[in-house]
PDB file of C-alpha atoms in Angstrom:
ATOM      1  CA  MET Y   1       0.121   0.034  -0.191  1.00 48.00           C
ATOM      2  CA  HIS Y   2       1.278   3.512  -0.838  1.00 63.00           C
ATOM      3  CA  ASP Y   3       1.196   6.073   2.045  1.00 86.00           C
ATOM      4  CA  ALA Y   4       0.752   9.614   0.737  1.00 89.00           C
ATOM      5  CA  LEU Y   5       4.117  10.592   1.047  1.00 89.00           C
ATOM      6  CA  THR Y   6       5.747   7.504  -0.744  1.00 91.00           C
ATOM      7  CA  ALA Y   7       2.937   7.801  -3.530  1.00 92.00           C
ATOM      8  CA  LEU Y   8       4.068  11.749  -3.816  1.00 92.00           C
ATOM      9  CA  THR Y   9       7.765  10.930  -4.290  1.00 92.00           C
ATOM     10  CA  ARG Y  10       7.369   8.199  -6.624  1.00 92.00           C
ATOM     11  CA  GLY Y  11       4.762  10.153  -8.710  1.00 91.00           C
ATOM     12  CA  THR Y  12       7.230  13.179  -8.816  1.00 91.00           C
ATOM     13  CA  ARG Y  13       9.918  10.518 -10.352  1.00 92.00           C
ATOM     14  CA  LEU Y  14       7.506   8.891 -12.703  1.00 90.00           C
ATOM     15  CA  VAL Y  15       6.517  12.338 -14.305  1.00 90.00           C
ATOM     16  CA  TYR Y  16       9.493  13.331 -15.232  1.00 90.00           C
ATOM     17  CA  SER Y  17      10.550   9.984 -16.469  1.00 87.00           C
ATOM     18  CA  ARG Y  18      11.258   9.436 -20.318  1.00 83.00           C
ATOM     19  CA  GLY Y  19       7.884   9.173 -21.841  1.00 80.00           C
ATOM     20  CA  LEU Y  20       5.997  11.160 -19.478  1.00 85.00           C
ATOM     21  CA  ARG Y  21       7.838  14.207 -19.045  1.00 81.00           C
ATOM     22  CA  ARG Y  22       6.575  15.991 -22.226  1.00 81.00           C
ATOM     23  CA  TYR Y  23       3.229  15.695 -20.857  1.00 81.00           C
ATOM     24  CA  VAL Y  24       4.060  18.122 -17.697  1.00 84.00           C
ATOM     25  CA  PHE Y  25       5.231  21.421 -19.423  1.00 83.00           C
ATOM     26  CA  ALA Y  26       1.704  22.823 -20.313  1.00 79.00           C
ATOM     27  CA  PRO Y  27       0.749  22.797 -16.569  1.00 79.00           C
ATOM     28  CA  ILE Y  28       3.949  24.064 -15.645  1.00 81.00           C
ATOM     29  CA  LEU Y  29       3.553  27.074 -17.564  1.00 83.00           C
ATOM     30  CA  VAL Y  30      -0.106  27.582 -16.459  1.00 78.00           C
ATOM     31  CA  ASN Y  31       0.982  27.440 -13.112  1.00 75.00           C
ATOM     32  CA  LEU Y  32       3.713  29.980 -13.559  1.00 81.00           C
ATOM     33  CA  LEU Y  33       1.510  32.458 -15.136  1.00 83.00           C
ATOM     34  CA  VAL Y  34      -1.332  32.068 -12.610  1.00 78.00           C
ATOM     35  CA  TYR Y  35       0.761  32.454  -9.502  1.00 75.00           C
ATOM     36  CA  ALA Y  36       2.647  35.269 -10.887  1.00 81.00           C
ATOM     37  CA  ALA Y  37      -0.421  36.903 -11.236  1.00 81.00           C
ATOM     38  CA  MET Y  38      -1.147  35.849  -7.782  1.00 76.00           C
ATOM     39  CA  PHE Y  39       1.803  37.360  -6.333  1.00 77.00           C
ATOM     40  CA  TYR Y  40       1.220  40.576  -8.046  1.00 83.00           C
ATOM     41  CA  TYR Y  41      -2.352  40.995  -6.936  1.00 81.00           C
ATOM     42  CA  VAL Y  42      -1.966  40.296  -3.249  1.00 76.00           C
ATOM     43  CA  LEU Y  43       1.041  42.300  -3.072  1.00 79.00           C
ATOM     44  CA  ALA Y  44      -1.087  45.584  -4.037  1.00 83.00           C
ATOM     45  CA  HIS Y  45      -3.668  44.958  -1.890  1.00 79.00           C
ATOM     46  CA  PHE Y  46      -2.804  43.169   1.116  1.00 75.00           C
ATOM     47  CA  GLY Y  47      -1.970  46.069   3.217  1.00 75.00           C
ATOM     48  CA  GLY Y  48      -5.727  47.499   2.479  1.00 78.00           C
ATOM     49  CA  TRP Y  49      -7.511  44.077   3.274  1.00 73.00           C
ATOM     50  CA  LEU Y  50      -5.561  43.855   6.551  1.00 70.00           C
ATOM     51  CA  GLU Y  51      -6.611  47.467   7.779  1.00 73.00           C
ATOM     52  CA  ALA Y  52     -10.520  46.916   6.912  1.00 74.00           C
ATOM     53  CA  TRP Y  53     -10.308  43.587   8.732  1.00 67.00           C
ATOM     54  CA  MET Y  54      -8.608  44.806  11.786  1.00 67.00           C
ATOM     55  CA  ALA Y  55     -10.949  47.721  11.987  1.00 72.00           C
ATOM     56  CA  MET Y  56     -13.757  45.422  12.678  1.00 68.00           C
ATOM     57  CA  VAL Y  57     -12.316  43.986  15.891  1.00 66.00           C
ATOM     58  CA  PRO Y  58     -14.906  45.414  18.760  1.00 67.00           C
ATOM     59  CA  GLY Y  59     -13.395  47.372  21.146  1.00 67.00           C
ATOM     60  CA  TRP Y  60     -13.970  44.843  24.130  1.00 66.00           C
ATOM     61  CA  LEU Y  61     -11.519  42.298  22.225  1.00 63.00           C
ATOM     62  CA  GLY Y  62      -8.930  44.994  21.797  1.00 61.00           C
ATOM     63  CA  TRP Y  63      -6.750  43.470  25.031  1.00 66.00           C
ATOM     64  CA  LEU Y  64      -6.648  39.975  22.530  1.00 64.00           C
ATOM     65  CA  GLU Y  65      -5.090  42.523  19.450  1.00 65.00           C
ATOM     66  CA  TRP Y  66      -1.784  40.410  19.912  1.00 67.00           C
ATOM     67  CA  LEU Y  67      -3.567  37.221  19.222  1.00 68.00           C
ATOM     68  CA  ILE Y  68      -6.207  38.408  16.838  1.00 66.00           C
ATOM     69  CA  TRP Y  69      -3.662  40.279  14.431  1.00 70.00           C
ATOM     70  CA  PRO Y  70      -1.588  37.016  13.543  1.00 76.00           C
ATOM     71  CA  LEU Y  71      -4.724  34.908  13.232  1.00 72.00           C
ATOM     72  CA  PHE Y  72      -6.350  37.426  10.734  1.00 71.00           C
ATOM     73  CA  VAL Y  73      -3.438  37.483   8.876  1.00 74.00           C
ATOM     74  CA  ILE Y  74      -2.904  33.767   8.490  1.00 74.00           C
ATOM     75  CA  SER Y  75      -6.964  33.338   7.819  1.00 71.00           C
ATOM     76  CA  LEU Y  76      -6.566  36.046   4.996  1.00 70.00           C
ATOM     77  CA  VAL Y  77      -3.579  34.577   3.438  1.00 71.00           C
ATOM     78  CA  LEU Y  78      -5.139  31.032   3.693  1.00 69.00           C
ATOM     79  CA  ILE Y  79      -8.675  32.853   2.166  1.00 70.00           C
ATOM     80  CA  VAL Y  80      -6.272  34.066  -0.921  1.00 69.00           C
ATOM     81  CA  PHE Y  81      -4.046  31.218  -1.255  1.00 69.00           C
ATOM     82  CA  PHE Y  82      -7.353  28.865  -1.332  1.00 67.00           C
ATOM     83  CA  THR Y  83      -9.099  31.193  -4.084  1.00 71.00           C
ATOM     84  CA  PHE Y  84      -6.060  31.399  -6.437  1.00 70.00           C
ATOM     85  CA  THR Y  85      -5.760  27.470  -6.178  1.00 70.00           C
ATOM     86  CA  LEU Y  86      -8.914  27.070  -7.248  1.00 70.00           C
ATOM     87  CA  VAL Y  87      -8.541  29.205 -10.230  1.00 74.00           C
ATOM     88  CA  THR Y  88      -5.118  27.767 -11.305  1.00 72.00           C
ATOM     89  CA  HIS Y  89      -6.646  23.990 -11.064  1.00 71.00           C
ATOM     90  CA  LEU Y  90      -9.801  25.226 -13.144  1.00 73.00           C
ATOM     91  CA  ILE Y  91      -7.365  26.344 -15.570  1.00 74.00           C
ATOM     92  CA  ALA Y  92      -4.950  23.537 -15.644  1.00 75.00           C
ATOM     93  CA  ALA Y  93      -7.494  20.339 -15.223  1.00 76.00           C
ATOM     94  CA  PRO Y  94      -7.629  19.429 -19.046  1.00 76.00           C
ATOM     95  CA  PHE Y  95      -3.882  19.179 -19.018  1.00 82.00           C
ATOM     96  CA  TYR Y  96      -3.783  17.151 -15.407  1.00 85.00           C
ATOM     97  CA  GLY Y  97      -6.565  14.700 -16.553  1.00 83.00           C
ATOM     98  CA  PHE Y  98      -4.795  14.013 -19.718  1.00 83.00           C
ATOM     99  CA  LEU Y  99      -1.388  13.490 -17.583  1.00 87.00           C
ATOM    100  CA  ALA Y 100      -3.440  11.122 -15.026  1.00 89.00           C
ATOM    101  CA  ALA Y 101      -4.452   8.845 -18.223  1.00 87.00           C
ATOM    102  CA  ARG Y 102      -0.914   8.674 -19.580  1.00 88.00           C
ATOM    103  CA  VAL Y 103       0.479   7.913 -16.029  1.00 91.00           C
ATOM    104  CA  GLU Y 104      -2.094   5.380 -15.344  1.00 90.00           C
ATOM    105  CA  ARG Y 105      -1.010   3.621 -18.355  1.00 88.00           C
ATOM    106  CA  VAL Y 106       2.405   3.818 -17.738  1.00 88.00           C
ATOM    107  CA  ALA Y 107       2.155   2.908 -13.910  1.00 86.00           C
ATOM    108  CA  THR Y 108      -0.309   0.128 -13.955  1.00 84.00           C
ATOM    109  CA  GLY Y 109      -0.247  -1.416 -17.204  1.00 82.00           C
ATOM    110  CA  ARG Y 110      -3.900  -0.732 -17.475  1.00 81.00           C
ATOM    111  CA  GLU Y 111      -6.064   1.735 -19.607  1.00 77.00           C
ATOM    112  CA  PRO Y 112      -8.486   3.938 -17.989  1.00 79.00           C
ATOM    113  CA  LEU Y 113     -11.829   3.395 -18.646  1.00 71.00           C
ATOM    114  CA  ASP Y 114     -12.200   6.687 -20.560  1.00 63.00           C
ATOM    115  CA  ASP Y 115      -8.905   7.062 -22.381  1.00 61.00           C
ATOM    116  CA  ARG Y 116      -9.663  10.666 -23.940  1.00 61.00           C
ATOM    117  CA  GLY Y 117      -7.758  12.878 -26.352  1.00 61.00           C
ATOM    118  CA  LEU Y 118      -6.420  16.371 -25.029  1.00 59.00           C
ATOM    119  CA  ALA Y 119      -9.309  18.168 -26.760  1.00 62.00           C
ATOM    120  CA  ARG Y 120     -11.832  15.969 -25.410  1.00 66.00           C
ATOM    121  CA  SER Y 121     -10.364  15.743 -22.053  1.00 62.00           C
ATOM    122  CA  ALA Y 122     -10.205  19.492 -22.140  1.00 63.00           C
ATOM    123  CA  MET Y 123     -14.387  19.783 -22.557  1.00 67.00           C
ATOM    124  CA  ASP Y 124     -14.952  17.199 -19.975  1.00 70.00           C
ATOM    125  CA  ALA Y 125     -12.648  18.543 -17.124  1.00 70.00           C
ATOM    126  CA  LEU Y 126     -14.165  21.993 -17.614  1.00 72.00           C
ATOM    127  CA  GLY Y 127     -17.577  20.334 -16.557  1.00 77.00           C
ATOM    128  CA  ARG Y 128     -16.117  18.070 -13.760  1.00 82.00           C
ATOM    129  CA  GLU Y 129     -14.380  21.351 -12.594  1.00 80.00           C
ATOM    130  CA  LEU Y 130     -17.597  23.104 -12.436  1.00 82.00           C
ATOM    131  CA  VAL Y 131     -19.107  20.466 -10.414  1.00 87.00           C
ATOM    132  CA  LYS Y 132     -16.217  20.832  -8.043  1.00 87.00           C
ATOM    133  CA  LEU Y 133     -16.965  24.067  -7.623  1.00 84.00           C
ATOM    134  CA  ALA Y 134     -20.426  23.996  -7.066  1.00 89.00           C
ATOM    135  CA  TYR Y 135     -19.591  21.562  -4.048  1.00 92.00           C
ATOM    136  CA  ILE Y 136     -16.651  23.860  -2.817  1.00 88.00           C
ATOM    137  CA  LEU Y 137     -17.717  27.286  -3.077  1.00 86.00           C
ATOM    138  CA  PRO Y 138     -20.739  27.131  -0.851  1.00 91.00           C
ATOM    139  CA  ARG Y 139     -18.369  25.590   2.023  1.00 90.00           C
ATOM    140  CA  ALA Y 140     -15.687  27.860   1.640  1.00 86.00           C
ATOM    141  CA  ALA Y 141     -18.290  30.791   1.914  1.00 87.00           C
ATOM    142  CA  VAL Y 142     -19.415  29.488   4.992  1.00 88.00           C
ATOM    143  CA  LEU Y 143     -15.838  29.340   6.405  1.00 84.00           C
ATOM    144  CA  PHE Y 144     -15.080  32.802   5.000  1.00 81.00           C
ATOM    145  CA  ILE Y 145     -18.071  34.277   7.149  1.00 85.00           C
ATOM    146  CA  VAL Y 146     -16.820  32.162  10.165  1.00 81.00           C
ATOM    147  CA  SER Y 147     -13.561  33.885   9.567  1.00 75.00           C
ATOM    148  CA  TRP Y 148     -15.124  37.636  10.040  1.00 74.00           C
ATOM    149  CA  ILE Y 149     -17.160  36.506  13.144  1.00 76.00           C
ATOM    150  CA  PRO Y 150     -15.062  37.920  16.425  1.00 72.00           C
ATOM    151  CA  GLY Y 151     -14.442  34.753  18.860  1.00 70.00           C
ATOM    152  CA  LEU Y 152     -15.297  31.937  16.112  1.00 72.00           C
ATOM    153  CA  ASN Y 153     -12.838  33.362  13.904  1.00 69.00           C
ATOM    154  CA  LEU Y 154     -10.011  32.272  16.114  1.00 73.00           C
ATOM    155  CA  ALA Y 155     -10.798  28.384  15.045  1.00 76.00           C
ATOM    156  CA  SER Y 156     -10.518  29.686  11.336  1.00 78.00           C
ATOM    157  CA  PRO Y 157      -6.935  28.770  10.564  1.00 79.00           C
ATOM    158  CA  LEU Y 158      -7.435  25.487  11.683  1.00 84.00           C
ATOM    159  CA  LEU Y 159     -10.724  24.820   9.792  1.00 86.00           C
ATOM    160  CA  TRP Y 160      -9.236  26.503   6.678  1.00 84.00           C
ATOM    161  CA  ALA Y 161      -6.264  24.163   7.153  1.00 87.00           C
ATOM    162  CA  LEU Y 162      -8.383  21.022   7.145  1.00 90.00           C
ATOM    163  CA  PHE Y 163     -10.744  22.244   4.539  1.00 91.00           C
ATOM    164  CA  SER Y 164      -7.871  22.787   2.144  1.00 88.00           C
ATOM    165  CA  ALA Y 165      -6.543  19.300   2.611  1.00 93.00           C
ATOM    166  CA  TRP Y 166      -9.971  17.716   1.856  1.00 94.00           C
ATOM    167  CA  VAL Y 167     -10.398  20.010  -1.300  1.00 91.00           C
ATOM    168  CA  MET Y 168      -6.763  19.281  -2.497  1.00 91.00           C
ATOM    169  CA  ALA Y 169      -7.556  15.699  -2.050  1.00 94.00           C
ATOM    170  CA  ILE Y 170     -10.865  16.284  -4.029  1.00 93.00           C
ATOM    171  CA  THR Y 171      -9.511  18.308  -6.610  1.00 90.00           C
ATOM    172  CA  TYR Y 172      -6.087  15.761  -7.517  1.00 92.00           C
ATOM    173  CA  LEU Y 173      -7.812  12.283  -6.539  1.00 94.00           C
ATOM    174  CA  ASP Y 174     -10.693  13.187  -8.782  1.00 92.00           C
ATOM    175  CA  TYR Y 175      -8.600  12.991 -12.041  1.00 90.00           C
ATOM    176  CA  PRO Y 176      -7.944   9.455 -12.099  1.00 91.00           C
ATOM    177  CA  MET Y 177     -11.518   8.566 -10.767  1.00 91.00           C
ATOM    178  CA  ASP Y 178     -12.849  10.895 -13.371  1.00 88.00           C
ATOM    179  CA  ASN Y 179     -10.877   8.759 -16.017  1.00 87.00           C
ATOM    180  CA  ASN Y 180     -12.331   5.705 -14.756  1.00 89.00           C
ATOM    181  CA  ARG Y 181     -15.932   7.020 -14.736  1.00 86.00           C
ATOM    182  CA  VAL Y 182     -16.354   7.292 -10.873  1.00 91.00           C
ATOM    183  CA  SER Y 183     -19.173   9.717 -10.507  1.00 90.00           C
ATOM    184  CA  PHE Y 184     -18.455  13.020  -8.224  1.00 91.00           C
ATOM    185  CA  ALA Y 185     -20.803  11.630  -5.499  1.00 92.00           C
ATOM    186  CA  ASP Y 186     -19.239   8.411  -5.473  1.00 94.00           C
ATOM    187  CA  MET Y 187     -15.494   9.722  -5.574  1.00 93.00           C
ATOM    188  CA  ARG Y 188     -16.841  11.721  -2.249  1.00 94.00           C
ATOM    189  CA  ARG Y 189     -18.056   8.589  -0.637  1.00 94.00           C
ATOM    190  CA  ARG Y 190     -14.745   6.827  -1.452  1.00 95.00           C
ATOM    191  CA  LEU Y 191     -12.649   9.541   0.042  1.00 94.00           C
ATOM    192  CA  ALA Y 192     -14.286   9.792   3.062  1.00 93.00           C
ATOM    193  CA  ALA Y 193     -14.349   6.002   3.730  1.00 92.00           C
ATOM    194  CA  ARG Y 194     -10.491   6.203   3.460  1.00 91.00           C
ATOM    195  CA  TRP Y 195     -10.380   9.495   5.276  1.00 88.00           C
ATOM    196  CA  TRP Y 196      -6.919   9.090   6.703  1.00 91.00           C
ATOM    197  CA  PRO Y 197      -4.983   8.431   3.258  1.00 92.00           C
ATOM    198  CA  THR Y 198      -7.391  11.133   1.851  1.00 94.00           C
ATOM    199  CA  LEU Y 199      -6.725  13.742   4.466  1.00 93.00           C
ATOM    200  CA  SER Y 200      -2.885  12.825   4.721  1.00 94.00           C
ATOM    201  CA  TYR Y 201      -2.549  13.176   0.903  1.00 96.00           C
ATOM    202  CA  GLY Y 202      -4.378  16.469   0.724  1.00 94.00           C
ATOM    203  CA  GLY Y 203      -2.340  17.636   3.431  1.00 93.00           C
ATOM    204  CA  TRP Y 204       0.779  17.054   1.786  1.00 94.00           C
ATOM    205  CA  VAL Y 205      -0.452  18.398  -1.604  1.00 92.00           C
ATOM    206  CA  THR Y 206      -1.500  21.420   0.390  1.00 89.00           C
ATOM    207  CA  LEU Y 207       1.973  21.949   1.661  1.00 89.00           C
ATOM    208  CA  ILE Y 208       3.437  21.485  -1.718  1.00 87.00           C
ATOM    209  CA  THR Y 209       1.492  24.213  -3.231  1.00 81.00           C
ATOM    210  CA  TRP Y 210       3.064  26.600  -0.664  1.00 78.00           C
ATOM    211  CA  LEU Y 211       6.681  25.946  -1.668  1.00 78.00           C
ATOM    212  CA  PRO Y 212       7.291  28.983  -3.886  1.00 70.00           C
ATOM    213  CA  LEU Y 213       8.597  28.027  -7.680  1.00 72.00           C
ATOM    214  CA  ALA Y 214       9.142  24.478  -6.396  1.00 76.00           C
ATOM    215  CA  ASN Y 215       5.370  23.894  -6.447  1.00 76.00           C
ATOM    216  CA  LEU Y 216       5.276  24.475 -10.147  1.00 77.00           C
ATOM    217  CA  PHE Y 217       7.421  21.231 -11.047  1.00 83.00           C
ATOM    218  CA  LEU Y 218       5.901  19.184  -8.001  1.00 85.00           C
ATOM    219  CA  LEU Y 219       2.332  19.428  -8.534  1.00 85.00           C
ATOM    220  CA  PRO Y 220       2.366  17.301 -11.867  1.00 89.00           C
ATOM    221  CA  GLY Y 221       3.998  14.567  -9.376  1.00 91.00           C
ATOM    222  CA  ALA Y 222       1.188  15.165  -7.056  1.00 92.00           C
ATOM    223  CA  VAL Y 223      -1.301  13.967 -10.349  1.00 93.00           C
ATOM    224  CA  ALA Y 224       0.644  10.848 -10.619  1.00 93.00           C
ATOM    225  CA  ALA Y 225       0.543  10.344  -6.728  1.00 95.00           C
ATOM    226  CA  ALA Y 226      -3.268  10.442  -7.035  1.00 95.00           C
ATOM    227  CA  VAL Y 227      -2.960   7.885 -10.040  1.00 94.00           C
ATOM    228  CA  LEU Y 228      -0.942   5.767  -7.586  1.00 94.00           C
ATOM    229  CA  MET Y 229      -3.544   6.454  -4.505  1.00 94.00           C
ATOM    230  CA  TRP Y 230      -6.505   5.426  -6.718  1.00 94.00           C
ATOM    231  CA  GLU Y 231      -4.758   2.147  -7.508  1.00 90.00           C
ATOM    232  CA  HIS Y 232      -3.989   1.294  -3.852  1.00 89.00           C
ATOM    233  CA  HIS Y 233      -6.583   2.702  -1.901  1.00 90.00           C
ATOM    234  CA  TYR Y 234      -9.833   3.774  -3.874  1.00 91.00           C
ATOM    235  CA  ARG Y 235     -10.230   1.420  -6.910  1.00 85.00           C
ATOM    236  CA  GLY Y 236     -11.811  -1.387  -4.975  1.00 77.00           C
ATOM    237  CA  SER Y 237     -13.387   0.813  -2.511  1.00 66.00           C
ATOM    238  CA  GLY Y 238     -16.695   1.049  -4.095  1.00 57.00           C
ATOM    239  CA  ASP Y 239     -18.494  -1.626  -2.072  1.00 47.00           C
ATOM    240  CA  LEU Y 240     -17.512  -0.031   1.103  1.00 42.00           C
ATOM    241  CA  ALA Y 241     -18.321   3.561  -0.236  1.00 40.00           C
ATOM    242  CA  ALA Y 242     -21.758   2.897  -1.091  1.00 41.00           C
ATOM    243  CA  PRO Y 243     -24.484   4.734   0.759  1.00 38.00           C
TER     244      PRO Y 243
END
């Protein structure tokens, strides 16, 4: 059985091996462009966001400002990171789905049930990403509101961290599952039934996305790792995940 870290290590080596490395250049370029725009936007607006947020702290919590200020900063950074991560994956999804299919063929010797070309992968991936967004955005909105409620927002960094791990697991493990005709609802049941490998994988991927520049080259490895996790943890779990 592959644990999450082993899968990520092997997956990263795999995508840069001969025969697969040519499929990683397009998603790397997409990530580079999006993250460059992200840093420019955040640096231009971060100060204003922080001042507006701190202005909402009621006077009776003023004595906790030394604690609230860093928690607000952490929450704001997590929210911004989360938003731009969603945008990045929405754009890169067609390339990642295509890469996952090629990795599955090389790593397992089996063809995915849906072996699509890049053009069809792009169209199908867009629809699947919209389904993911419909699931993720309402939950992210609830967390965003919690982040603005005095007192409750003290827990928001932890909640955002757990939610980010879950979202990263959904985002990447969906690529091999979509290629094998696993519905989005069935995928969520399978991930919940194997909650520890799911959250550990999602947590490692979240950490990877925070590594400046290095994440551009490691995220394709996370796609390959998702294929390995699918093969060893989720492929045969449909009976366990049934409602």
